[in-house]
Amino acid sequence: MKIINSMERDFAKMSVRLPYMDVAKGILILMVVWSHFALMERVCYGVDNKYVIAFTNIKITWISFFMPAFFFITGYCSSFDKKIVLFLTKGFSTIVLPSIIVSVITQCVDYIHMGMSLTWSGKTIIKSVLLNAGNEWFLPSLFIGRILCFFGIRLTKSLMMQGIIMIVICIGGVYLYNNTPGLYNFWFFKHAFMVTFFIWLGIVFKRVTLTIKKQMAFAVGYILLFVSLYFLHIHIPYITNKTALSFSELPLLLALSFTGIVLILGLSKVVTRYNVCHSVDILKYIGKNSIVIYLLHFGFYRIYIYMFLDVLRNENFVQSWLVICLILLLNILSCCIMAWVLNKRYFRWILGK
């Protein structure tokens, strides 16, 4: 079996969706929702349930690769052969616009609930749109990263030179993020510089073949590397909203991210092949609507955590774990229902469709 066989290349050229890529995005967005549970509990309500923390801390096993994997998949599945105007407008409508619209709506609800004045609310919302494209780092970073790749791959046909360009951009992002706190991170461009390499890597992998043996070797490599770092108490670098990455850790991040990405793609192919209890259909739907779930799961966390706040504060072992599972399930289910609504005729424009 090959990760990219000749049939899949033809599919990619025809812009036909690859099922295992949607499955991969489905698994990855579930990791994202999982990772934010304790954050939302603490930031919104000042609660630190030890069982929620233990539940969320499992993210250490995927924190080094789950966001780079999204950028890799974007590079792999996107077309960079379009004209610049079409490329920019399509990217803005499908990536930035949903972020802005959802952010404006949620901020309006928040400020009305808080009793803030219309003038203050309007100024704050406009500022967040202009400076942050809606306050969620992932989507504006993705938008800018795609643009950097678009121009980067046109500077030279040499993959080696392209790789050097992307590494330099990545190093620049690490420097800016760690050493220029006074420079405003407009539209999270510092993050965008750091992740551009992974988008380019996804583009490159359209041309690469990898046997199942090599794929398994990479997966085992990730497991061995992660376990070694974990038990040796060596810091595991990562790129998220709160990035923890130094220059010296960049090679380690690239090794963890790449092997982790290969692992998750391999797992997605296995899941796609053995469709247990319609898991593929569920994960494909979640993956296709990953942007909607990314944008909405924060709000649903606030609602459902509030509903079960007393239980979470009591820190009862059985009740806490039942509530954790229930909230996670309700959150994903609610996001999926909203995704179904937003894909209807009169709301599709919100998603740039």
Tab-separated table of C-alpha atoms in Angstrom:
chain	number	residue	atom	x	y	z
A	1	MET	CA	0.000	0.000	0.000
A	2	LYS	CA	1.202	3.526	-0.714
A	3	ILE	CA	0.245	6.790	0.937
A	4	ILE	CA	-0.013	8.436	-2.439
A	5	ASN	CA	-0.583	5.996	-5.258
A	6	SER	CA	-1.294	6.876	-8.863
A	7	MET	CA	-5.065	6.806	-8.369
A	8	GLU	CA	-4.850	9.221	-5.454
A	9	ARG	CA	-2.710	11.561	-7.552
A	10	ASP	CA	-5.424	11.583	-10.201
A	11	PHE	CA	-8.043	12.258	-7.532
A	12	ALA	CA	-5.991	15.141	-6.149
A	13	LYS	CA	-5.681	16.674	-9.589
A	14	MET	CA	-9.421	16.428	-10.105
A	15	SER	CA	-10.100	18.012	-6.694
A	16	VAL	CA	-11.904	14.881	-5.549
A	17	ARG	CA	-11.915	14.488	-1.784
A	18	LEU	CA	-9.822	11.679	-0.357
A	19	PRO	CA	-11.911	9.933	2.325
A	20	TYR	CA	-8.982	9.178	4.623
A	21	MET	CA	-7.992	12.876	4.648
A	22	ASP	CA	-11.450	13.818	5.942
A	23	VAL	CA	-11.162	11.029	8.505
A	24	ALA	CA	-7.776	12.420	9.554
A	25	LYS	CA	-9.251	15.896	9.991
A	26	GLY	CA	-12.103	14.369	11.967
A	27	ILE	CA	-9.695	12.705	14.377
A	28	LEU	CA	-7.591	15.868	14.641
A	29	ILE	CA	-10.505	18.202	15.392
A	30	LEU	CA	-11.650	15.816	18.126
A	31	MET	CA	-8.154	16.202	19.581
A	32	VAL	CA	-8.596	19.982	19.440
A	33	VAL	CA	-11.928	19.891	21.279
A	34	TRP	CA	-10.496	17.464	23.826
A	35	SER	CA	-7.516	19.756	24.447
A	36	HIS	CA	-9.603	22.838	25.252
A	37	PHE	CA	-11.795	21.390	28.015
A	38	ALA	CA	-9.692	22.428	31.028
A	39	LEU	CA	-8.850	25.794	29.446
A	40	MET	CA	-12.503	26.750	29.026
A	41	GLU	CA	-13.378	25.500	32.509
A	42	ARG	CA	-10.633	27.584	34.102
A	43	VAL	CA	-10.817	30.754	31.983
A	44	CYS	CA	-14.613	31.063	31.919
A	45	TYR	CA	-15.517	29.889	35.411
A	46	GLY	CA	-12.328	29.755	37.473
A	47	VAL	CA	-12.704	26.023	38.122
A	48	ASP	CA	-9.837	23.525	38.013
A	49	ASN	CA	-11.422	20.104	38.431
A	50	LYS	CA	-8.507	17.684	38.846
A	51	TYR	CA	-10.246	15.044	36.747
A	52	VAL	CA	-10.830	17.510	33.894
A	53	ILE	CA	-7.163	18.472	34.095
A	54	ALA	CA	-6.153	14.798	33.960
A	55	PHE	CA	-8.507	14.270	31.021
A	56	THR	CA	-7.134	17.265	29.131
A	57	ASN	CA	-3.484	16.509	29.906
A	58	ILE	CA	-3.687	13.455	27.665
A	59	LYS	CA	-3.135	16.000	24.882
A	60	ILE	CA	0.590	15.751	25.596
A	61	THR	CA	0.601	12.637	23.400
A	62	TRP	CA	-0.438	14.635	20.317
A	63	ILE	CA	0.372	18.263	21.126
A	64	SER	CA	3.503	18.308	18.939
A	65	PHE	CA	1.739	17.294	15.712
A	66	PHE	CA	-2.026	17.847	15.832
A	67	MET	CA	-1.945	21.486	14.659
A	68	PRO	CA	0.937	21.023	12.159
A	69	ALA	CA	-1.118	18.135	10.743
A	70	PHE	CA	-3.961	20.512	9.831
A	71	PHE	CA	-1.535	22.724	7.914
A	72	PHE	CA	0.032	19.690	6.231
A	73	ILE	CA	-3.386	18.424	5.099
A	74	THR	CA	-4.256	21.897	3.799
A	75	GLY	CA	-1.117	21.907	1.668
A	76	TYR	CA	-1.796	18.396	0.446
A	77	CYS	CA	-5.439	19.007	-0.464
A	78	SER	CA	-5.234	22.591	-1.783
A	79	SER	CA	-4.543	23.767	-5.321
A	80	PHE	CA	-1.799	26.371	-5.656
A	81	ASP	CA	-2.083	26.613	-9.454
A	82	LYS	CA	-4.850	29.221	-9.454
A	83	LYS	CA	-4.433	32.846	-10.427
A	84	ILE	CA	-3.515	35.080	-7.518
A	85	VAL	CA	-6.849	36.953	-7.318
A	86	LEU	CA	-8.913	33.745	-7.346
A	87	PHE	CA	-6.545	32.132	-4.838
A	88	LEU	CA	-6.825	35.065	-2.412
A	89	THR	CA	-10.587	35.532	-2.710
A	90	LYS	CA	-11.277	31.806	-2.314
A	91	GLY	CA	-8.985	31.599	0.694
A	92	PHE	CA	-10.529	34.649	2.318
A	93	SER	CA	-14.124	33.484	1.812
A	94	THR	CA	-13.561	29.933	3.075
A	95	ILE	CA	-11.034	30.581	5.851
A	96	VAL	CA	-11.120	34.159	7.137
A	97	LEU	CA	-14.766	35.086	6.567
A	98	PRO	CA	-16.220	32.271	8.737
A	99	SER	CA	-13.802	33.231	11.526
A	100	ILE	CA	-14.867	36.879	11.397
A	101	ILE	CA	-18.611	36.169	11.223
A	102	VAL	CA	-18.634	33.677	14.096
A	103	SER	CA	-16.378	35.914	16.182
A	104	VAL	CA	-18.619	38.965	15.669
A	105	ILE	CA	-21.736	37.001	16.620
A	106	THR	CA	-20.203	35.465	19.759
A	107	GLN	CA	-18.729	38.786	20.860
A	108	CYS	CA	-22.104	40.500	20.402
A	109	VAL	CA	-23.761	37.863	22.589
A	110	ASP	CA	-21.014	38.198	25.223
A	111	TYR	CA	-21.144	41.977	25.399
A	112	ILE	CA	-24.944	42.081	25.512
A	113	HIS	CA	-24.853	39.543	28.358
A	114	MET	CA	-22.214	41.636	30.138
A	115	GLY	CA	-24.275	44.802	29.706
A	116	MET	CA	-21.575	46.678	27.790
A	117	SER	CA	-22.459	49.842	25.878
A	118	LEU	CA	-23.074	49.680	22.135
A	119	THR	CA	-20.259	52.145	21.455
A	120	TRP	CA	-17.678	50.189	23.436
A	121	SER	CA	-18.885	46.872	22.002
A	122	GLY	CA	-18.739	48.166	18.433
A	123	LYS	CA	-15.223	49.544	18.818
A	124	THR	CA	-13.978	46.353	20.461
A	125	ILE	CA	-15.491	44.125	17.784
A	126	ILE	CA	-14.100	46.241	14.934
A	127	LYS	CA	-10.675	46.203	16.578
A	128	SER	CA	-10.713	42.407	16.951
A	129	VAL	CA	-11.709	41.961	13.298
A	130	LEU	CA	-9.089	44.349	11.938
A	131	LEU	CA	-6.229	43.208	14.168
A	132	ASN	CA	-6.976	39.518	14.743
A	133	ALA	CA	-9.495	38.430	12.098
A	134	GLY	CA	-11.762	37.189	14.860
A	135	ASN	CA	-9.336	36.265	17.678
A	136	GLU	CA	-8.798	32.599	16.713
A	137	TRP	CA	-5.158	32.120	15.720
A	138	PHE	CA	-5.522	29.035	13.531
A	139	LEU	CA	-7.558	30.427	10.627
A	140	PRO	CA	-5.739	33.733	9.964
A	141	SER	CA	-2.437	31.853	10.312
A	142	LEU	CA	-3.664	29.328	7.767
A	143	PHE	CA	-4.706	32.106	5.397
A	144	ILE	CA	-1.358	33.913	5.588
A	145	GLY	CA	0.603	30.637	5.481
A	146	ARG	CA	-1.115	29.624	2.247
A	147	ILE	CA	-0.196	32.978	0.707
A	148	LEU	CA	3.443	32.584	1.746
A	149	CYS	CA	3.495	29.115	0.165
A	150	PHE	CA	1.770	30.408	-2.965
A	151	PHE	CA	4.557	32.896	-3.600
A	152	GLY	CA	7.303	30.677	-2.201
A	153	ILE	CA	6.726	27.862	-4.674
A	154	ARG	CA	6.753	30.365	-7.543
A	155	LEU	CA	10.167	31.748	-6.698
A	156	THR	CA	11.887	28.547	-7.761
A	157	LYS	CA	11.084	25.111	-9.156
A	158	SER	CA	13.772	23.524	-6.999
A	159	LEU	CA	12.328	21.622	-4.034
A	160	MET	CA	15.598	22.130	-2.186
A	161	MET	CA	15.422	25.898	-2.592
A	162	GLN	CA	11.746	25.914	-1.686
A	163	GLY	CA	12.560	23.928	1.460
A	164	ILE	CA	15.301	26.382	2.405
A	165	ILE	CA	12.913	29.304	1.888
A	166	MET	CA	10.243	27.674	4.059
A	167	ILE	CA	12.725	26.814	6.810
A	168	VAL	CA	14.008	30.408	6.818
A	169	ILE	CA	10.427	31.683	7.086
A	170	CYS	CA	9.785	29.221	9.935
A	171	ILE	CA	12.942	30.321	11.773
A	172	GLY	CA	11.875	33.928	11.289
A	173	GLY	CA	8.520	33.134	12.863
A	174	VAL	CA	10.176	31.496	15.877
A	175	TYR	CA	12.416	34.535	16.303
A	176	LEU	CA	9.542	37.007	16.019
A	177	TYR	CA	7.338	35.058	18.413
A	178	ASN	CA	10.023	34.697	21.100
A	179	ASN	CA	11.950	37.952	20.747
A	180	THR	CA	9.590	40.707	19.608
A	181	PRO	CA	6.859	41.001	22.267
A	182	GLY	CA	6.429	44.663	21.365
A	183	LEU	CA	5.596	43.850	17.738
A	184	TYR	CA	1.874	43.224	17.486
A	185	ASN	CA	1.026	39.769	16.140
A	186	PHE	CA	-1.297	41.118	13.431
A	187	TRP	CA	-3.585	38.349	12.153
A	188	PHE	CA	-1.224	35.984	14.004
A	189	PHE	CA	1.391	36.406	11.281
A	190	LYS	CA	4.137	35.184	13.646
A	191	HIS	CA	2.294	31.877	13.947
A	192	ALA	CA	1.779	31.849	10.168
A	193	PHE	CA	5.522	32.076	9.574
A	194	MET	CA	6.103	29.099	11.874
A	195	VAL	CA	3.534	26.844	10.210
A	196	THR	CA	4.197	27.705	6.554
A	197	PHE	CA	6.749	24.911	6.336
A	198	PHE	CA	4.079	22.301	7.132
A	199	ILE	CA	1.788	23.612	4.384
A	200	TRP	CA	4.672	23.347	1.917
A	201	LEU	CA	5.460	19.862	3.212
A	202	GLY	CA	1.895	18.812	2.388
A	203	ILE	CA	2.319	20.202	-1.145
A	204	VAL	CA	5.546	18.237	-1.584
A	205	PHE	CA	3.939	15.018	-0.396
A	206	LYS	CA	1.633	15.009	-3.388
A	207	ARG	CA	4.699	13.774	-5.295
A	208	VAL	CA	5.952	11.282	-2.714
A	209	THR	CA	5.273	7.586	-2.334
A	210	LEU	CA	5.671	5.755	0.952
A	211	THR	CA	5.277	2.020	1.422
A	212	ILE	CA	3.291	0.661	4.330
A	213	LYS	CA	6.527	-0.607	5.917
A	214	LYS	CA	8.068	2.851	5.824
A	215	GLN	CA	4.835	4.342	7.086
A	216	MET	CA	4.813	1.947	10.026
A	217	ALA	CA	8.478	2.786	10.681
A	218	PHE	CA	7.630	6.475	10.950
A	219	ALA	CA	4.717	5.718	13.274
A	220	VAL	CA	6.912	3.577	15.509
A	221	GLY	CA	9.528	6.317	15.346
A	222	TYR	CA	7.071	8.849	16.706
A	223	ILE	CA	6.007	6.547	19.541
A	224	LEU	CA	9.598	5.779	20.540
A	225	LEU	CA	10.636	9.424	20.312
A	226	PHE	CA	7.668	10.659	22.332
A	227	VAL	CA	8.042	7.981	25.019
A	228	SER	CA	11.755	8.742	25.342
A	229	LEU	CA	11.161	12.470	25.723
A	230	TYR	CA	8.305	11.955	28.158
A	231	PHE	CA	10.135	9.635	30.543
A	232	LEU	CA	13.343	11.655	30.326
A	233	HIS	CA	11.311	14.767	31.228
A	234	ILE	CA	12.500	16.602	28.121
A	235	HIS	CA	10.288	19.468	27.015
A	236	ILE	CA	8.065	18.617	24.043
A	237	PRO	CA	7.840	21.658	21.732
A	238	TYR	CA	4.578	22.620	20.069
A	239	ILE	CA	2.839	25.289	18.022
A	240	THR	CA	-0.589	26.330	19.243
A	241	ASN	CA	-2.014	29.678	20.321
A	242	LYS	CA	0.472	29.616	23.205
A	243	THR	CA	3.512	28.345	21.357
A	244	ALA	CA	6.441	26.754	23.205
A	245	LEU	CA	9.270	26.494	20.702
A	246	SER	CA	12.879	27.685	20.722
A	247	PHE	CA	15.483	27.635	17.938
A	248	SER	CA	17.230	24.623	19.442
A	249	GLU	CA	13.914	22.723	19.622
A	250	LEU	CA	12.965	23.310	15.990
A	251	PRO	CA	14.601	20.092	14.646
A	252	LEU	CA	12.857	18.125	17.408
A	253	LEU	CA	9.506	19.698	16.559
A	254	LEU	CA	9.942	18.872	12.871
A	255	ALA	CA	10.824	15.258	13.721
A	256	LEU	CA	7.869	14.862	16.100
A	257	SER	CA	5.438	16.622	13.777
A	258	PHE	CA	6.367	14.737	10.625
A	259	THR	CA	6.358	11.279	12.231
A	260	GLY	CA	3.140	12.148	14.071
A	261	ILE	CA	1.481	13.297	10.858
A	262	VAL	CA	2.440	10.051	9.123
A	263	LEU	CA	1.044	8.165	12.122
A	264	ILE	CA	-2.316	9.953	12.012
A	265	LEU	CA	-2.636	9.524	8.233
A	266	GLY	CA	-1.842	5.832	8.562
A	267	LEU	CA	-4.406	5.474	11.332
A	268	SER	CA	-6.957	7.263	9.163
A	269	LYS	CA	-6.348	4.820	6.309
A	270	VAL	CA	-6.852	1.878	8.653
A	271	VAL	CA	-10.086	3.376	9.993
A	272	THR	CA	-11.260	4.068	6.436
A	273	ARG	CA	-10.564	0.483	5.383
A	274	TYR	CA	-12.271	-1.110	8.409
A	275	ASN	CA	-15.473	0.882	8.783
A	276	VAL	CA	-16.522	-0.254	12.265
A	277	CYS	CA	-19.995	0.956	13.333
A	278	HIS	CA	-20.027	3.547	10.533
A	279	SER	CA	-17.038	5.276	12.162
A	280	VAL	CA	-15.783	6.446	8.769
A	281	ASP	CA	-19.009	8.257	7.906
A	282	ILE	CA	-19.046	9.967	11.308
A	283	LEU	CA	-15.404	11.001	11.173
A	284	LYS	CA	-15.709	12.124	7.544
A	285	TYR	CA	-18.617	14.395	8.450
A	286	ILE	CA	-16.725	15.806	11.421
A	287	GLY	CA	-13.624	16.279	9.259
A	288	LYS	CA	-15.477	18.033	6.449
A	289	ASN	CA	-16.897	20.463	9.002
A	290	SER	CA	-13.737	20.865	11.069
A	291	ILE	CA	-13.664	24.658	10.650
A	292	VAL	CA	-17.227	24.972	11.939
A	293	ILE	CA	-16.437	22.731	14.907
A	294	TYR	CA	-13.230	24.655	15.605
A	295	LEU	CA	-15.096	27.973	15.705
A	296	LEU	CA	-18.164	26.839	17.658
A	297	HIS	CA	-16.830	24.395	20.245
A	298	PHE	CA	-15.606	27.201	22.521
A	299	GLY	CA	-19.111	28.624	22.840
A	300	PHE	CA	-20.724	25.255	23.433
A	301	TYR	CA	-18.132	24.490	26.111
A	302	ARG	CA	-19.203	27.649	27.945
A	303	ILE	CA	-22.843	26.574	27.837
A	304	TYR	CA	-22.399	22.955	28.893
A	305	ILE	CA	-19.721	23.576	31.521
A	306	TYR	CA	-22.029	26.170	33.076
A	307	MET	CA	-24.880	23.649	33.128
A	308	PHE	CA	-22.772	21.151	35.098
A	309	LEU	CA	-20.687	23.636	37.067
A	310	ASP	CA	-21.804	22.384	40.493
A	311	VAL	CA	-20.779	18.821	39.666
A	312	LEU	CA	-17.390	19.937	38.376
A	313	ARG	CA	-16.767	21.994	41.482
A	314	ASN	CA	-17.519	19.028	43.757
A	315	GLU	CA	-14.792	16.910	42.111
A	316	ASN	CA	-16.561	13.620	42.694
A	317	PHE	CA	-14.681	10.905	40.784
A	318	VAL	CA	-17.630	9.102	39.171
A	319	GLN	CA	-19.762	12.186	38.580
A	320	SER	CA	-16.844	14.167	37.161
A	321	TRP	CA	-15.941	11.526	34.609
A	322	LEU	CA	-19.556	11.038	33.570
A	323	VAL	CA	-19.986	14.786	33.129
A	324	ILE	CA	-16.711	15.098	31.219
A	325	CYS	CA	-17.837	12.453	28.724
A	326	LEU	CA	-21.326	13.963	28.499
A	327	ILE	CA	-20.070	17.507	27.888
A	328	LEU	CA	-17.627	16.330	25.229
A	329	LEU	CA	-20.372	14.357	23.464
A	330	LEU	CA	-22.879	17.222	23.677
A	331	ASN	CA	-20.315	19.675	22.376
A	332	ILE	CA	-19.445	17.597	19.307
A	333	LEU	CA	-23.111	16.785	18.652
A	334	SER	CA	-24.124	20.453	18.921
A	335	CYS	CA	-21.324	21.516	16.580
A	336	CYS	CA	-22.355	18.872	14.045
A	337	ILE	CA	-25.975	20.042	14.151
A	338	MET	CA	-24.871	23.627	13.594
A	339	ALA	CA	-22.638	22.470	10.734
A	340	TRP	CA	-25.680	20.821	9.141
A	341	VAL	CA	-27.632	24.085	9.505
A	342	LEU	CA	-24.808	26.236	8.129
A	343	ASN	CA	-24.516	24.013	5.063
A	344	LYS	CA	-28.126	24.712	4.143
A	345	ARG	CA	-28.915	26.917	1.180
A	346	TYR	CA	-29.480	30.218	2.978
A	347	PHE	CA	-26.504	29.931	5.350
A	348	ARG	CA	-23.779	28.493	3.126
A	349	TRP	CA	-22.413	31.975	2.420
A	350	ILE	CA	-21.191	32.095	6.027
A	351	LEU	CA	-18.807	29.254	5.152
A	352	GLY	CA	-17.771	30.873	1.891
A	353	LYS	CA	-19.752	28.409	-0.223
